[in-house]
DNA sequence: GGCTTGGTTGTAAAT
DNA sequence: TATTTACAACCAAGC
């Protein structure tokens, strides 16, 4: 008995290594490849900005084209996903919905809703994991139900699990010929919208073009240099090179235009041929495992993208300063290195990993003492590779809220960039106003004399802002704050431990729900 | 439990 | 000017 299936693309916008699409084709007599463009859902759950909209639409267009070559097409239906499903299940006589399994709470909720709809309307639902190397649940199980909180421990668990799932074979025209494709009239009716249709600003200077085709091309291009691949060492890559010094594949993994499993095994093959190769955490495979690490922790940590209610996150009273936050976001801090990075982020939607460190440290524990959640939201909007788990995880890392705790290590917004680009070519590219500044001042232009500023064609305080803080003072101050936070944390932990020595106290503590307190069952403790 | 070890990518002084 | 060394000192994990 063959199904009439809607295959719902969500993140896996590709035809290579797409196990659930393959399963859909093998179990169906008719297949409708559908992308539901639910703007309310996408905007509220992922806060996607203009560059990402462009990237998404390009990826959908590419998917449509590639499906066309195999005798099918992509139907992009706009509207609220549940009512769209309801309508079309009946209209098309659907008996099965297939979709990629995702781990974000909003995608999980969507899947649960679709399951419920299936029970109600009588269709089957099939979902398979293919966005991560492993099914993260297996990693959690092996670690006793809780996520490993260090990379080392994580690698240890993986060594028990063995290699990740191998990619499934590529889809062919024959796979699609076995199923009836949607009527050509439908494809016309549900074509991929243009940015202008969605009222998204048409200018797009980003050098990144969305889609599986472009992603695979970039992947092949990088893999041809086997020596580079085998010796890749992340900390040695350059954050302020004018072209990316890393692979730049992250936007394609983020949207599922590329399969991490495909990349993982291509790397394994190259490593097998090479005499020597680098290892995690710094190797290319190590980068994929970092992604996997944050996926694993996020999947098992409540409120992972916020501080409050997040059990692994240090609770800090960050400053609320809308004006400084805005200046940081708009590349107006007065630190050329920081502003150049934020400009590249705004213009292109991608910045190097270490550049992310520099601006994240600056916003949080380094200089401004503003919550990592604010920075995370800005990255979510502007980064093409923005990803629920990785974004939140790294922001906690950089703000020393979780994973990383050596808070005395603060990136200097002046010196950090100098190491790899003493001439300041990166700054000159992204802050053209400073183009002619002498190199000795380019990282801290306010130290140049008035005469030199005039010669360089830029007056500090007029054409380019004064630095918004004194880095030395700010970072010293924040160091003290962080110390206090940790001492306080220590003290409360100590208190809880002392209390726990008395079994009676433990019982009382467990019973401290608001309800019991209000009923007078439990004495209020002095706090 | 207490103690040791090590951590993707610092800073500043001393050589 | 480059490279080495001391610094301060956190936490998770493992014995």
mmCIF file with all atom_site columns, C-alpha atoms in Angstrom, chain A residues 21-95:
data_model
loop_
_atom_site.group_PDB
_atom_site.id
_atom_site.type_symbol
_atom_site.label_atom_id
_atom_site.label_alt_id
_atom_site.label_comp_id
_atom_site.label_asym_id
_atom_site.label_entity_id
_atom_site.label_seq_id
_atom_site.pdbx_PDB_ins_code
_atom_site.Cartn_x
_atom_site.Cartn_y
_atom_site.Cartn_z
_atom_site.occupancy
_atom_site.B_iso_or_equiv
_atom_site.pdbx_formal_charge
_atom_site.auth_seq_id
_atom_site.auth_comp_id
_atom_site.auth_asym_id
_atom_site.auth_atom_id
_atom_site.pdbx_PDB_model_num
ATOM 1  C CA . UNK A 1 21 ? 12.958 12.457 1.619   1.00 0.00 ? 21 UNK A CA 1
ATOM 2  C CA . UNK A 1 22 ? 14.400 9.180  0.341   1.00 0.00 ? 22 UNK A CA 1
ATOM 3  C CA . UNK A 1 23 ? 12.069 7.266  2.657   1.00 0.00 ? 23 UNK A CA 1
ATOM 4  C CA . UNK A 1 24 ? 9.166  9.369  1.426   1.00 0.00 ? 24 UNK A CA 1
ATOM 5  C CA . UNK A 1 25 ? 9.940  8.583  -2.207  1.00 0.00 ? 25 UNK A CA 1
ATOM 6  C CA . UNK A 1 26 ? 10.257 4.871  -1.498  1.00 0.00 ? 26 UNK A CA 1
ATOM 7  C CA . UNK A 1 27 ? 6.932  4.671  0.289   1.00 0.00 ? 27 UNK A CA 1
ATOM 8  C CA . UNK A 1 28 ? 4.744  6.838  -1.954  1.00 0.00 ? 28 UNK A CA 1
ATOM 9  C CA . UNK A 1 29 ? 2.821  6.816  -5.209  1.00 0.00 ? 29 UNK A CA 1
ATOM 10 C CA . UNK A 1 30 ? 2.458  10.597 -5.159  1.00 0.00 ? 30 UNK A CA 1
ATOM 11 C CA . UNK A 1 31 ? 4.790  13.110 -3.546  1.00 0.00 ? 31 UNK A CA 1
ATOM 12 C CA . UNK A 1 32 ? 4.238  16.806 -2.909  1.00 0.00 ? 32 UNK A CA 1
ATOM 13 C CA . UNK A 1 33 ? 7.508  18.546 -1.934  1.00 0.00 ? 33 UNK A CA 1
ATOM 14 C CA . UNK A 1 34 ? 6.348  21.496 0.153   1.00 0.00 ? 34 UNK A CA 1
ATOM 15 C CA . UNK A 1 35 ? 7.950  24.402 1.976   1.00 0.00 ? 35 UNK A CA 1
ATOM 16 C CA . UNK A 1 36 ? 5.503  26.278 4.179   1.00 0.00 ? 36 UNK A CA 1
ATOM 17 C CA . UNK A 1 37 ? 6.600  29.887 4.382   1.00 0.00 ? 37 UNK A CA 1
ATOM 18 C CA . UNK A 1 38 ? 5.009  30.808 7.679   1.00 0.00 ? 38 UNK A CA 1
ATOM 19 C CA . UNK A 1 39 ? 6.283  34.347 8.177   1.00 0.00 ? 39 UNK A CA 1
ATOM 20 C CA . UNK A 1 40 ? 4.802  34.732 11.649  1.00 0.00 ? 40 UNK A CA 1
ATOM 21 C CA . UNK A 1 41 ? 6.456  31.480 12.754  1.00 0.00 ? 41 UNK A CA 1
ATOM 22 C CA . UNK A 1 42 ? 9.826  32.295 11.167  1.00 0.00 ? 42 UNK A CA 1
ATOM 23 C CA . UNK A 1 43 ? 9.894  35.826 12.510  1.00 0.00 ? 43 UNK A CA 1
ATOM 24 C CA . UNK A 1 44 ? 8.823  34.998 16.037  1.00 0.00 ? 44 UNK A CA 1
ATOM 25 C CA . UNK A 1 45 ? 10.871 31.837 16.534  1.00 0.00 ? 45 UNK A CA 1
ATOM 26 C CA . UNK A 1 46 ? 14.033 32.749 14.650  1.00 0.00 ? 46 UNK A CA 1
ATOM 27 C CA . UNK A 1 47 ? 14.044 36.563 14.327  1.00 0.00 ? 47 UNK A CA 1
ATOM 28 C CA . UNK A 1 48 ? 15.489 36.323 10.870  1.00 0.00 ? 48 UNK A CA 1
ATOM 29 C CA . UNK A 1 49 ? 16.783 39.522 9.299   1.00 0.00 ? 49 UNK A CA 1
ATOM 30 C CA . UNK A 1 50 ? 16.883 40.708 5.667   1.00 0.00 ? 50 UNK A CA 1
ATOM 31 C CA . UNK A 1 51 ? 20.123 38.955 4.702   1.00 0.00 ? 51 UNK A CA 1
ATOM 32 C CA . UNK A 1 52 ? 18.852 35.656 5.990   1.00 0.00 ? 52 UNK A CA 1
ATOM 33 C CA . UNK A 1 53 ? 15.574 36.108 4.116   1.00 0.00 ? 53 UNK A CA 1
ATOM 34 C CA . UNK A 1 54 ? 17.571 36.522 0.931   1.00 0.00 ? 54 UNK A CA 1
ATOM 35 C CA . UNK A 1 55 ? 19.640 33.463 1.744   1.00 0.00 ? 55 UNK A CA 1
ATOM 36 C CA . UNK A 1 56 ? 16.523 31.415 2.512   1.00 0.00 ? 56 UNK A CA 1
ATOM 37 C CA . UNK A 1 57 ? 14.734 32.448 -0.692  1.00 0.00 ? 57 UNK A CA 1
ATOM 38 C CA . UNK A 1 58 ? 17.844 31.690 -2.755  1.00 0.00 ? 58 UNK A CA 1
ATOM 39 C CA . UNK A 1 59 ? 18.056 28.275 -1.109  1.00 0.00 ? 59 UNK A CA 1
ATOM 40 C CA . UNK A 1 60 ? 14.404 27.578 -1.905  1.00 0.00 ? 60 UNK A CA 1
ATOM 41 C CA . UNK A 1 61 ? 14.851 28.704 -5.513  1.00 0.00 ? 61 UNK A CA 1
ATOM 42 C CA . UNK A 1 62 ? 17.841 26.394 -5.849  1.00 0.00 ? 62 UNK A CA 1
ATOM 43 C CA . UNK A 1 63 ? 15.918 23.506 -4.324  1.00 0.00 ? 63 UNK A CA 1
ATOM 44 C CA . UNK A 1 64 ? 13.068 24.153 -6.764  1.00 0.00 ? 64 UNK A CA 1
ATOM 45 C CA . UNK A 1 65 ? 15.503 24.108 -9.678  1.00 0.00 ? 65 UNK A CA 1
ATOM 46 C CA . UNK A 1 66 ? 17.193 20.891 -8.534  1.00 0.00 ? 66 UNK A CA 1
ATOM 47 C CA . UNK A 1 67 ? 13.846 19.180 -7.956  1.00 0.00 ? 67 UNK A CA 1
ATOM 48 C CA . UNK A 1 68 ? 12.858 20.311 -11.453 1.00 0.00 ? 68 UNK A CA 1
ATOM 49 C CA . UNK A 1 69 ? 15.856 18.523 -12.933 1.00 0.00 ? 69 UNK A CA 1
ATOM 50 C CA . UNK A 1 70 ? 14.632 15.293 -11.366 1.00 0.00 ? 70 UNK A CA 1
ATOM 51 C CA . UNK A 1 71 ? 11.111 15.744 -12.695 1.00 0.00 ? 71 UNK A CA 1
ATOM 52 C CA . UNK A 1 72 ? 9.459  17.316 -9.668  1.00 0.00 ? 72 UNK A CA 1
ATOM 53 C CA . UNK A 1 73 ? 9.182  20.806 -8.191  1.00 0.00 ? 73 UNK A CA 1
ATOM 54 C CA . UNK A 1 74 ? 8.979  22.695 -4.917  1.00 0.00 ? 74 UNK A CA 1
ATOM 55 C CA . UNK A 1 75 ? 5.682  24.142 -3.748  1.00 0.00 ? 75 UNK A CA 1
ATOM 56 C CA . UNK A 1 76 ? 6.168  27.165 -1.520  1.00 0.00 ? 76 UNK A CA 1
ATOM 57 C CA . UNK A 1 77 ? 2.913  27.802 0.306   1.00 0.00 ? 77 UNK A CA 1
ATOM 58 C CA . UNK A 1 78 ? 2.599  30.990 2.320   1.00 0.00 ? 78 UNK A CA 1
ATOM 59 C CA . UNK A 1 79 ? 0.570  31.189 5.492   1.00 0.00 ? 79 UNK A CA 1
ATOM 60 C CA . UNK A 1 80 ? 0.080  29.584 8.881   1.00 0.00 ? 80 UNK A CA 1
ATOM 61 C CA . UNK A 1 81 ? 1.390  26.028 8.769   1.00 0.00 ? 81 UNK A CA 1
ATOM 62 C CA . UNK A 1 82 ? -1.402 24.242 10.584  1.00 0.00 ? 82 UNK A CA 1
ATOM 63 C CA . UNK A 1 83 ? -4.251 25.628 8.488   1.00 0.00 ? 83 UNK A CA 1
ATOM 64 C CA . UNK A 1 84 ? -2.232 25.043 5.315   1.00 0.00 ? 84 UNK A CA 1
ATOM 65 C CA . UNK A 1 85 ? -1.723 21.408 6.272   1.00 0.00 ? 85 UNK A CA 1
ATOM 66 C CA . UNK A 1 86 ? -5.401 20.985 7.134   1.00 0.00 ? 86 UNK A CA 1
ATOM 67 C CA . UNK A 1 87 ? -6.460 22.376 3.750   1.00 0.00 ? 87 UNK A CA 1
ATOM 68 C CA . UNK A 1 88 ? -4.079 20.372 1.640   1.00 0.00 ? 88 UNK A CA 1
ATOM 69 C CA . UNK A 1 89 ? -4.341 17.070 3.484   1.00 0.00 ? 89 UNK A CA 1
ATOM 70 C CA . UNK A 1 90 ? -7.937 16.930 2.352   1.00 0.00 ? 90 UNK A CA 1
ATOM 71 C CA . UNK A 1 91 ? -7.513 18.579 -1.017  1.00 0.00 ? 91 UNK A CA 1
ATOM 72 C CA . UNK A 1 92 ? -4.720 16.190 -2.053  1.00 0.00 ? 92 UNK A CA 1
ATOM 73 C CA . UNK A 1 93 ? -5.934 13.095 -0.216  1.00 0.00 ? 93 UNK A CA 1
ATOM 74 C CA . UNK A 1 94 ? -2.751 12.835 1.807   1.00 0.00 ? 94 UNK A CA 1
ATOM 75 C CA . UNK A 1 95 ? -1.979 9.688  3.830   1.00 0.00 ? 95 UNK A CA 1
#
